[in-house]
């Protein structure tokens, strides 16, 4: 939406090749520096509380729908790898990269 794409809902927000967003590293050093130091621009950073983020990921991806998200994305060749406990889920996050955690 921010970049004016009409079909913004059909794009994967995590896929840098198709989401239509421009990232700071895609600008020249001079342009990036100008954007970051220009007093006309507003700079902001948004950070989630880490424990809240972990709990949210555990409940949604680890426990929700019997852990099918974890099985599909982290261990598709194993039949029963859905985390039983939060400690199991912590182990999954250590060995399986995913943008949700």
N, CA, C and O atoms as a printed pandas DataFrame, in Angstrom:
     atom_number atom_name residue_name chain_id  residue_number  x_coord  y_coord  z_coord
0              1         N          UNK        A               1    0.817   -1.187    0.000
1              2        CA          UNK        A               1    0.000    0.000    0.000
2              3         C          UNK        A               1    0.857    1.245    0.000
3              4         O          UNK        A               1    0.558    2.209   -0.706
4              5         N          UNK        A               2    1.914    1.236    0.779
5              6        CA          UNK        A               2    2.740    2.436    0.895
6              7         C          UNK        A               2    3.402    2.780   -0.431
7              8         O          UNK        A               2    3.625    3.954   -0.726
8              9         N          UNK        A               3    3.715    1.779   -1.222
9             10        CA          UNK        A               3    4.422    2.017   -2.477
10            11         C          UNK        A               3    3.447    2.158   -3.653
11            12         O          UNK        A               3    3.879    2.237   -4.803
12            13         N          UNK        A               4    2.136    2.190   -3.375
13            14        CA          UNK        A               4    1.152    2.416   -4.411
14            15         C          UNK        A               4    0.759    1.184   -5.220
15            16         O          UNK        A               4    0.187    1.319   -6.302
16            17         N          UNK        A               5    1.052   -0.009   -4.720
17            18        CA          UNK        A               5    0.679   -1.224   -5.433
18            19         C          UNK        A               5   -0.810   -1.473   -5.261
19            20         O          UNK        A               5   -1.321   -1.489   -4.140
20            21         N          UNK        A               6   -1.507   -1.667   -6.380
21            22        CA          UNK        A               6   -2.944   -1.902   -6.320
22            23         C          UNK        A               6   -3.266   -3.257   -5.696
23            24         O          UNK        A               6   -4.251   -3.388   -4.970
24            25         N          UNK        A               7   -2.445   -4.260   -5.974
25            26        CA          UNK        A               7   -2.713   -5.608   -5.475
26            27         C          UNK        A               7   -1.796   -5.928   -4.291
27            28         O          UNK        A               7   -1.195   -7.001   -4.243
28            29         N          UNK        A               8   -1.690   -5.009   -3.350
29            30        CA          UNK        A               8   -0.770   -5.176   -2.235
30            31         C          UNK        A               8   -1.117   -6.360   -1.353
31            32         O          UNK        A               8   -0.222   -6.923   -0.722
32            33         N          UNK        A               9   -2.368   -6.759   -1.282
33            34        CA          UNK        A               9   -2.743   -7.888   -0.422
34            35         C          UNK        A               9   -2.283   -9.229   -0.984
35            36         O          UNK        A               9   -2.177  -10.202   -0.237
36            37         N          UNK        A              10   -2.014   -9.298   -2.263
37            38        CA          UNK        A              10   -1.603  -10.564   -2.860
38            39         C          UNK        A              10   -0.105  -10.793   -2.742
39            40         O          UNK        A              10    0.380  -11.871   -3.088
40            41         N          UNK        A              11    0.625   -9.818   -2.269
41            42        CA          UNK        A              11    2.079   -9.938   -2.166
42            43         C          UNK        A              11    2.473  -10.507   -0.806
43            44         O          UNK        A              11    1.838  -10.218    0.208
44            45         N          UNK        A              12    3.536  -11.325   -0.800
45            46        CA          UNK        A              12    4.063  -11.877    0.444
46            47         C          UNK        A              12    4.911  -10.797    1.117
47            48         O          UNK        A              12    5.933  -10.398    0.559
48            49         N          UNK        A              13    4.523  -10.315    2.291
49            50        CA          UNK        A              13    5.273   -9.232    2.927
50            51         C          UNK        A              13    6.688   -9.625    3.331
51            52         O          UNK        A              13    7.525   -8.750    3.555
52            53         N          UNK        A              14    6.976  -10.921    3.428
53            54        CA          UNK        A              14    8.300  -11.378    3.832
54            55         C          UNK        A              14    9.236  -11.607    2.649
55            56         O          UNK        A              14   10.441  -11.768    2.841
56            57         N          UNK        A              15    8.706  -11.625    1.442
57            58        CA          UNK        A              15    9.532  -11.909    0.260
58            59         C          UNK        A              15   10.058  -10.601   -0.321
59            60         O          UNK        A              15    9.316   -9.847   -0.951
60            61         N          UNK        A              16   11.344  -10.339   -0.105
61            62        CA          UNK        A              16   11.928   -9.067   -0.555
62            63         C          UNK        A              16   11.938   -8.943   -2.076
63            64         O          UNK        A              16   12.084   -7.839   -2.599
64            65         N          UNK        A              17   11.784  -10.051   -2.791
65            66        CA          UNK        A              17   11.786  -10.008   -4.254
66            67         C          UNK        A              17   10.427   -9.651   -4.839
67            68         O          UNK        A              17   10.349   -9.198   -5.981
68            69         N          UNK        A              18    9.352   -9.848   -4.073
69            70        CA          UNK        A              18    8.018   -9.598   -4.618
70            71         C          UNK        A              18    7.177   -8.613   -3.829
71            72         O          UNK        A              18    6.105   -8.225   -4.295
72            73         N          UNK        A              19    7.624   -8.189   -2.640
73            74        CA          UNK        A              19    6.754   -7.342   -1.820
74            75         C          UNK        A              19    6.687   -5.888   -2.286
75            76         O          UNK        A              19    5.845   -5.125   -1.812
76            77         N          UNK        A              20    7.560   -5.504   -3.201
77            78        CA          UNK        A              20    7.487   -4.161   -3.765
78            79         C          UNK        A              20    8.100   -3.067   -2.913
79            80         O          UNK        A              20    8.064   -1.898   -3.298
80            81         N          UNK        A              21    8.659   -3.417   -1.770
81            82        CA          UNK        A              21    9.259   -2.406   -0.903
82            83         C          UNK        A              21   10.713   -2.162   -1.284
83            84         O          UNK        A              21   11.394   -3.048   -1.799
84            85         N          UNK        A              22   11.173   -0.943   -1.021
85            86        CA          UNK        A              22   12.595   -0.625   -1.216
86            87         C          UNK        A              22   13.238   -0.579    0.152
87            88         O          UNK        A              22   12.680   -0.016    1.093
88            89         N          UNK        A              23   14.399   -1.167    0.257
89            90        CA          UNK        A              23   15.123   -1.233    1.513
90            91         C          UNK        A              23   16.291   -0.261    1.480
91            92         O          UNK        A              23   16.782    0.099    0.410
92            93         N          UNK        A              24   16.727    0.157    2.649
93            94        CA          UNK        A              24   17.774    1.162    2.746
94            95         C          UNK        A              24   19.037    0.752    1.997
95            96         O          UNK        A              24   19.682    1.592    1.369
96            97         N          UNK        A              25   19.395   -0.523    2.056
97            98        CA          UNK        A              25   20.619   -0.970    1.380
98            99         C          UNK        A              25   20.514   -0.901   -0.149
99           100         O          UNK        A              25   21.525   -1.032   -0.840
100          101         N          UNK        A              26   19.322   -0.700   -0.675
101          102        CA          UNK        A              26   19.140   -0.606   -2.123
102          103         C          UNK        A              26   19.419    0.808   -2.645
103          104         O          UNK        A              26   19.490    1.022   -3.855
104          105         N          UNK        A              27   19.573    1.757   -1.741
105          106        CA          UNK        A              27   19.899    3.127   -2.130
106          107         C          UNK        A              27   21.409    3.310   -2.086
107          108         O          UNK        A              27   22.112    2.569   -1.399
108          109         N          UNK        A              28   21.897    4.291   -2.815
109          110        CA          UNK        A              28   23.327    4.592   -2.744
110          111         C          UNK        A              28   23.643    5.079   -1.331
111          112         O          UNK        A              28   22.755    5.527   -0.606
112          113         N          UNK        A              29   24.905    4.987   -0.951
113          114        CA          UNK        A              29   25.320    5.438    0.377
114          115         C          UNK        A              29   24.954    6.904    0.585
115          116         O          UNK        A              29   24.498    7.288    1.662
116          117         N          UNK        A              30   25.152    7.713   -0.438
117          118        CA          UNK        A              30   24.864    9.144   -0.330
118          119         C          UNK        A              30   23.370    9.388   -0.089
119          120         O          UNK        A              30   22.998   10.178    0.779
120          121         N          UNK        A              31   22.510    8.701   -0.869
121          122        CA          UNK        A              31   21.062    8.892   -0.697
122          123         C          UNK        A              31   20.586    8.366    0.656
123          124         O          UNK        A              31   19.759    8.993    1.317
124          125         N          UNK        A              32   21.113    7.212    1.062
125          126        CA          UNK        A              32   20.723    6.650    2.358
126          127         C          UNK        A              32   21.141    7.582    3.485
127          128         O          UNK        A              32   20.362    7.828    4.406
128          129         N          UNK        A              33   22.352    8.100    3.425
129          130        CA          UNK        A              33   22.823    9.028    4.453
130          131         C          UNK        A              33   21.966   10.291    4.487
131          132         O          UNK        A              33   21.634   10.796    5.559
132          133         N          UNK        A              34   21.614   10.793    3.311
133          134        CA          UNK        A              34   20.782   11.988    3.253
134          135         C          UNK        A              34   19.414   11.729    3.890
135          136         O          UNK        A              34   18.901   12.578    4.620
136          137         N          UNK        A              35   18.824   10.567    3.620
137          138        CA          UNK        A              35   17.523   10.239    4.207
138          139         C          UNK        A              35   17.602   10.136    5.725
139          140         O          UNK        A              35   16.701   10.588    6.431
140          141         N          UNK        A              36   18.678    9.541    6.224
141          142        CA          UNK        A              36   18.793    9.314    7.660
142          143         C          UNK        A              36   19.168   10.565    8.447
143          144         O          UNK        A              36   18.929   10.629    9.653
144          145         N          UNK        A              37   19.743   11.543    7.791
145          146        CA          UNK        A              37   20.176   12.745    8.510
146          147         C          UNK        A              37   19.343   13.981    8.190
147          148         O          UNK        A              37   19.524   15.025    8.816
148          149         N          UNK        A              38   18.444   13.877    7.235
149          150        CA          UNK        A              38   17.608   15.015    6.846
150          151         C          UNK        A              38   16.625   15.342    7.970
151          152         O          UNK        A              38   15.842   14.473    8.355
152          153         N          UNK        A              39   16.637   16.556    8.505
153          154        CA          UNK        A              39   15.718   16.913    9.589
154          155         C          UNK        A              39   14.251   16.927    9.153
155          156         O          UNK        A              39   13.364   16.948   10.006
156          157         N          UNK        A              40   13.979   16.917    7.869
157          158        CA          UNK        A              40   12.602   16.874    7.373
158          159         C          UNK        A              40   11.980   15.482    7.518
159          160         O          UNK        A              40   10.757   15.344    7.526
160          161         N          UNK        A              41   12.818   14.462    7.633
161          162        CA          UNK        A              41   12.346   13.086    7.757
162          163         C          UNK        A              41   12.143   12.744    9.227
163          164         O          UNK        A              41   12.843   13.269   10.093
164          165         N          UNK        A              42   11.192   11.872    9.506
165          166        CA          UNK        A              42   10.982   11.363   10.852
166          167         C          UNK        A              42   11.521    9.943   10.909
167          168         O          UNK        A              42   11.131    9.094   10.108
168          169         N          UNK        A              43   12.407    9.688   11.843
169          170        CA          UNK        A              43   12.969    8.349   12.032
170          171         C          UNK        A              43   12.251    7.679   13.187
171          172         O          UNK        A              43   11.947    8.318   14.194
172          173         N          UNK        A              44   11.978    6.386   13.042
173          174        CA          UNK        A              44   11.315    5.636   14.101
174          175         C          UNK        A              44   11.782    4.188   14.065
175          176         O          UNK        A              44   12.210    3.686   13.026
176          177         N          UNK        A              45   11.696    3.540   15.190
177          178        CA          UNK        A              45   11.983    2.113   15.278
178          179         C          UNK        A              45   10.901    1.487   16.152
179          180         O          UNK        A              45   10.492    2.069   17.157
180          181         N          UNK        A              46   10.447    0.315   15.769
181          182        CA          UNK        A              46    9.407   -0.394   16.509
182          183         C          UNK        A              46    9.981   -1.728   16.960
183          184         O          UNK        A              46   10.458   -2.518   16.146
184          185         N          UNK        A              47    9.930   -1.966   18.246
185          186        CA          UNK        A              47   10.505   -3.179   18.811
186          187         C          UNK        A              47    9.446   -3.850   19.676
187          188         O          UNK        A              47    8.825   -3.204   20.519
188          189         N          UNK        A              48    9.241   -5.154   19.463
189          190        CA          UNK        A              48    8.316   -5.897   20.313
190          191         C          UNK        A              48    9.057   -6.432   21.520
191          192         O          UNK        A              48   10.248   -6.738   21.450
192          193         N          UNK        A              49    8.351   -6.541   22.610
193          194        CA          UNK        A              49    8.925   -7.105   23.821
194          195         C          UNK        A              49    9.247   -8.576   23.544
195          196         O          UNK        A              49    8.363   -9.319   23.118
196          197         N          UNK        A              50   10.494   -9.017   23.774
197          198        CA          UNK        A              50   10.918  -10.360   23.358
198          199         C          UNK        A              50   10.106  -11.506   23.950
199          200         O          UNK        A              50    9.798  -12.459   23.235
200          201         N          UNK        A              51    9.753  -11.445   25.224
201          202        CA          UNK        A              51    8.979  -12.545   25.829
202          203         C          UNK        A              51    7.583  -12.615   25.220
203          204         O          UNK        A              51    7.058  -13.701   24.971
204          205         N          UNK        A              52    6.994  -11.460   24.987
205          206        CA          UNK        A              52    5.667  -11.422   24.372
206          207         C          UNK        A              52    5.723  -11.986   22.951
207          208         O          UNK        A              52    4.825  -12.716   22.531
208          209         N          UNK        A              53    6.776  -11.645   22.218
209          210        CA          UNK        A              53    6.933  -12.148   20.849
210          211         C          UNK        A              53    7.108  -13.663   20.843
211          212         O          UNK        A              53    6.516  -14.354   20.015
212          213         N          UNK        A              54    7.920  -14.181   21.767
213          214        CA          UNK        A              54    8.133  -15.623   21.842
214          215         C          UNK        A              54    6.834  -16.344   22.194
215          216         O          UNK        A              54    6.493  -17.349   21.570
216          217         N          UNK        A              55    6.111  -15.839   23.187
217          218        CA          UNK        A              55    4.850  -16.458   23.579
218          219         C          UNK        A              55    3.860  -16.443   22.420
219          220         O          UNK        A              55    3.175  -17.435   22.173
220          221         N          UNK        A              56    3.785  -15.328   21.716
221          222        CA          UNK        A              56    2.887  -15.225   20.568
222          223         C          UNK        A              56    3.246  -16.250   19.488
223          224         O          UNK        A              56    2.369  -16.917   18.940
224          225         N          UNK        A              57    4.546  -16.368   19.189
225          226        CA          UNK        A              57    4.987  -17.346   18.176
226          227         C          UNK        A              57    4.681  -18.761   18.644
227          228         O          UNK        A              57    4.226  -19.587   17.853
228          229         N          UNK        A              58    4.922  -19.050   19.906
229          230        CA          UNK        A              58    4.657  -20.389   20.441
230          231         C          UNK        A              58    3.176  -20.738   20.336
231          232         O          UNK        A              58    2.822  -21.814   19.854
232          233         N          UNK        A              59    2.317  -19.835   20.784
233          234        CA          UNK        A              59    0.880  -20.126   20.760
234          235         C          UNK        A              59    0.335  -20.233   19.345
235          236         O          UNK        A              59   -0.526  -21.070   19.074
236          237         N          UNK        A              60    0.830  -19.390   18.438
237          238        CA          UNK        A              60    0.316  -19.385   17.073
238          239         C          UNK        A              60    0.944  -20.469   16.199
239          240         O          UNK        A              60    0.237  -21.205   15.511
240          241         N          UNK        A              61    2.265  -20.563   16.228
241          242        CA          UNK        A              61    2.965  -21.468   15.313
242          243         C          UNK        A              61    3.292  -22.821   15.932
243          244         O          UNK        A              61    3.367  -23.822   15.219
244          245         N          UNK        A              62    3.492  -22.867   17.266
245          246        CA          UNK        A              62    3.864  -24.113   17.916
246          247         C          UNK        A              62    2.686  -24.924   18.408
247          248         O          UNK        A              62    2.678  -26.148   18.275
248          249         N          UNK        A              63    1.682  -24.258   18.978
249          250        CA          UNK        A              63    0.518  -24.961   19.520
250          251         C          UNK        A              63   -0.696  -24.875   18.607
251          252         O          UNK        A              63   -1.489  -25.814   18.540
252          253         N          UNK        A              64   -0.846  -23.766   17.908
253          254        CA          UNK        A              64   -2.004  -23.600   17.032
254          255         C          UNK        A              64   -2.027  -24.650   15.930
255          256         O          UNK        A              64   -1.001  -24.955   15.322
256          257         N          UNK        A              65   -3.194  -25.190   15.687
257          258        CA          UNK        A              65   -3.392  -26.213   14.636
258          259         C          UNK        A              65   -2.440  -27.397   14.806
259          260         O          UNK        A              65   -1.877  -27.907   13.837
260          261         N          UNK        A              66   -2.277  -27.813   16.041
261          262        CA          UNK        A              66   -1.419  -28.957   16.400
262          263         C          UNK        A              66    0.019  -28.810   15.912
263          264         O          UNK        A              66    0.676  -29.811   15.629
264          265         N          UNK        A              67    0.514  -27.590   15.808
265          266        CA          UNK        A              67    1.901  -27.381   15.426
266          267         C          UNK        A              67    2.209  -27.636   13.964
267          268         O          UNK        A              67    3.368  -27.828   13.597
268          269         N          UNK        A              68    1.176  -27.641   13.118
269          270        CA          UNK        A              68    1.402  -27.935   11.692
270          271         C          UNK        A              68    2.336  -26.942   11.017
271          272         O          UNK        A              68    3.046  -27.305   10.079
272          273         N          UNK        A              69    2.349  -25.694   11.477
273          274        CA          UNK        A              69    3.256  -24.708   10.886
274          275         C          UNK        A              69    4.703  -25.137   11.088
275          276         O          UNK        A              69    5.503  -25.099   10.154
276          277         N          UNK        A              70    5.039  -25.547   12.317
277          278        CA          UNK        A              70    6.400  -25.998   12.609
278          279         C          UNK        A              70    6.745  -27.222   11.775
279          280         O          UNK        A              70    7.829  -27.295   11.198
280          281         N          UNK        A              71    5.839  -28.176   11.708
281          282        CA          UNK        A              71    6.090  -29.394   10.928
282          283         C          UNK        A              71    6.340  -29.046    9.470
283          284         O          UNK        A              71    7.300  -29.538    8.876
284          285         N          UNK        A              72    5.509  -28.219    8.892
285          286        CA          UNK        A              72    5.617  -27.877    7.470
286          287         C          UNK        A              72    6.892  -27.093    7.159
287          288         O          UNK        A              72    7.515  -27.314    6.121
288          289         N          UNK        A              73    7.284  -26.174    8.054
289          290        CA          UNK        A              73    8.415  -25.290    7.752
290          291         C          UNK        A              73    9.756  -25.738    8.333
291          292         O          UNK        A              73   10.809  -25.332    7.841
292          293         N          UNK        A              74    9.725  -26.556    9.356
293          294        CA          UNK        A              74   10.987  -26.881   10.036
294          295         C          UNK        A              74   11.388  -28.352    9.944
295          296         O          UNK        A              74   12.577  -28.668   10.007
296          297         N          UNK        A              75   10.451  -29.228    9.802
297          298        CA          UNK        A              75   10.794  -30.654    9.766
298          299         C          UNK        A              75    9.789  -31.424    8.909
299          300         O          UNK        A              75    9.132  -32.336    9.411
300          301         N          UNK        A              76    9.658  -31.079    7.638
301          302        CA          UNK        A              76    8.633  -31.704    6.800
302          303         C          UNK        A              76    8.834  -33.201    6.573
303          304         O          UNK        A              76    7.889  -33.891    6.189
304          305         N          UNK        A              77   10.031  -33.713    6.801
305          306        CA          UNK        A              77   10.286  -35.137    6.562
306          307         C          UNK        A              77   10.016  -35.999    7.788
307          308         O          UNK        A              77   10.019  -37.228    7.705
308          309         N          UNK        A              78    9.782  -35.351    8.927
309          310        CA          UNK        A              78    9.484  -36.090   10.157
310          311         C          UNK        A              78    7.981  -36.101   10.370
311          312         O          UNK        A              78    7.311  -35.094   10.140
312          313         N          UNK        A              79    7.451  -37.222   10.804
313          314        CA          UNK        A              79    6.002  -37.337   10.979
314          315         C          UNK        A              79    5.491  -36.603   12.211
315          316         O          UNK        A              79    4.460  -35.933   12.157
316          317         N          UNK        A              80    6.208  -36.729   13.316
317          318        CA          UNK        A              80    5.706  -36.160   14.557
318          319         C          UNK        A              80    6.764  -35.272   15.212
319          320         O          UNK        A              80    7.404  -35.676   16.183
320          321         N          UNK        A              81    6.942  -34.082   14.685
321          322        CA          UNK        A              81    7.946  -33.181   15.257
322          323         C          UNK        A              81    7.314  -31.923   15.833
323          324         O          UNK        A              81    8.027  -30.990   16.202
324          325         N          UNK        A              82    5.999  -31.881   15.916
325          326        CA          UNK        A              82    5.332  -30.711   16.494
326          327         C          UNK        A              82    5.754  -30.591   17.956
327          328         O          UNK        A              82    5.778  -31.594   18.669
328          329         N          UNK        A              83    6.086  -29.390   18.416
329          330        CA          UNK        A              83    6.537  -29.230   19.802
330          331         C          UNK        A              83    5.419  -29.521   20.798
331          332         O          UNK        A              83    4.298  -29.032   20.657
332          333         N          UNK        A              84    5.747  -30.330   21.809
333          334        CA          UNK        A              84    4.783  -30.656   22.862
334          335         C          UNK        A              84    4.746  -29.566   23.931
335          336         O          UNK        A              84    3.690  -29.255   24.481
336          337         N          UNK        A              85    5.908  -28.994   24.214
337          338        CA          UNK        A              85    6.015  -28.006   25.289
338          339         C          UNK        A              85    6.673  -26.735   24.756
339          340         O          UNK        A              85    7.170  -26.694   23.631
340          341         N          UNK        A              86    6.661  -25.707   25.591
341          342        CA          UNK        A              86    7.321  -24.463   25.213
342          343         C          UNK        A              86    8.831  -24.684   25.088
343          344         O          UNK        A              86    9.478  -24.063   24.246
344          345         N          UNK        A              87    9.393  -25.560   25.915
345          346        CA          UNK        A              87   10.810  -25.884   25.830
346          347         C          UNK        A              87   11.135  -26.565   24.495
347          348         O          UNK        A              87   12.164  -26.278   23.885
348          349         N          UNK        A              88   10.258  -27.464   24.048
349          350        CA          UNK        A              88   10.432  -28.088   22.724
350          351         C          UNK        A              88   10.425  -27.016   21.634
351          352         O          UNK        A              88   11.235  -27.050   20.708
352          353         N          UNK        A              89    9.507  -26.076   21.759
353          354        CA          UNK        A              89    9.409  -25.013   20.766
354          355         C          UNK        A              89   10.662  -24.156   20.763
355          356         O          UNK        A              89   11.122  -23.737   19.700
356          357         N          UNK        A              90   11.221  -23.889   21.938
357          358        CA          UNK        A              90   12.465  -23.136   22.022
358          359         C          UNK        A              90   13.566  -23.851   21.236
359          360         O          UNK        A              90   14.352  -23.210   20.538
360          361         N          UNK        A              91   13.620  -25.169   21.350
361          362        CA          UNK        A              91   14.591  -25.946   20.580
362          363         C          UNK        A              91   14.380  -25.795   19.086
363          364         O          UNK        A              91   15.345  -25.704   18.328
364          365         N          UNK        A              92   13.129  -25.769   18.656
365          366        CA          UNK        A              92   12.813  -25.588   17.233
366          367         C          UNK        A              92   13.324  -24.242   16.752
367          368         O          UNK        A              92   13.902  -24.149   15.669
368          369         N          UNK        A              93   13.117  -23.195   17.547
369          370        CA          UNK        A              93   13.542  -21.857   17.117
370          371         C          UNK        A              93   15.056  -21.759   17.012
371          372         O          UNK        A              93   15.571  -20.910   16.284
372          373         N          UNK        A              94   15.771  -22.610   17.727
373          374        CA          UNK        A              94   17.240  -22.575   17.686
374          375         C          UNK        A              94   17.778  -23.236   16.416
375          376         O          UNK        A              94   18.822  -22.831   15.904
376          377         N          UNK        A              95   17.077  -24.249   15.907
377          378        CA          UNK        A              95   17.603  -24.983   14.750
378          379         C          UNK        A              95   16.864  -24.681   13.442
379          380         O          UNK        A              95   17.280  -25.135   12.376
380          381         N          UNK        A              96   15.793  -23.930   13.520
381          382        CA          UNK        A              96   14.989  -23.662   12.318
382          383         C          UNK        A              96   14.756  -22.155   12.193
383          384         O          UNK        A              96   14.046  -21.573   13.013
384          385         N          UNK        A              97   15.341  -21.523   11.186
385          386        CA          UNK        A              97   15.135  -20.085   10.998
386          387         C          UNK        A              97   13.747  -19.832   10.428
387          388         O          UNK        A              97   13.299  -20.537    9.523
388          389         N          UNK        A              98   13.082  -18.840   10.955
389          390        CA          UNK        A              98   11.780  -18.418   10.440
390          391         C          UNK        A              98   11.585  -16.966   10.827
391          392         O          UNK        A              98   11.920  -16.594   11.951
392          393         N          UNK        A              99   11.055  -16.126    9.943
393          394        CA          UNK        A              99   10.884  -14.707   10.275
394          395         C          UNK        A              99    9.887  -14.452   11.405
395          396         O          UNK        A              99    9.845  -13.342   11.936
396          397         N          UNK        A             100    9.087  -15.444   11.786
397          398        CA          UNK        A             100    8.120  -15.239   12.857
398          399         C          UNK        A             100    8.756  -15.309   14.239
399          400         O          UNK        A             100    8.148  -14.901   15.228
400          401         N          UNK        A             101    9.957  -15.816   14.305
401          402        CA          UNK        A             101   10.660  -15.818   15.594
402          403         C          UNK        A             101   12.063  -15.478   15.349
403          404         O          UNK        A             101   12.856  -15.418   16.289
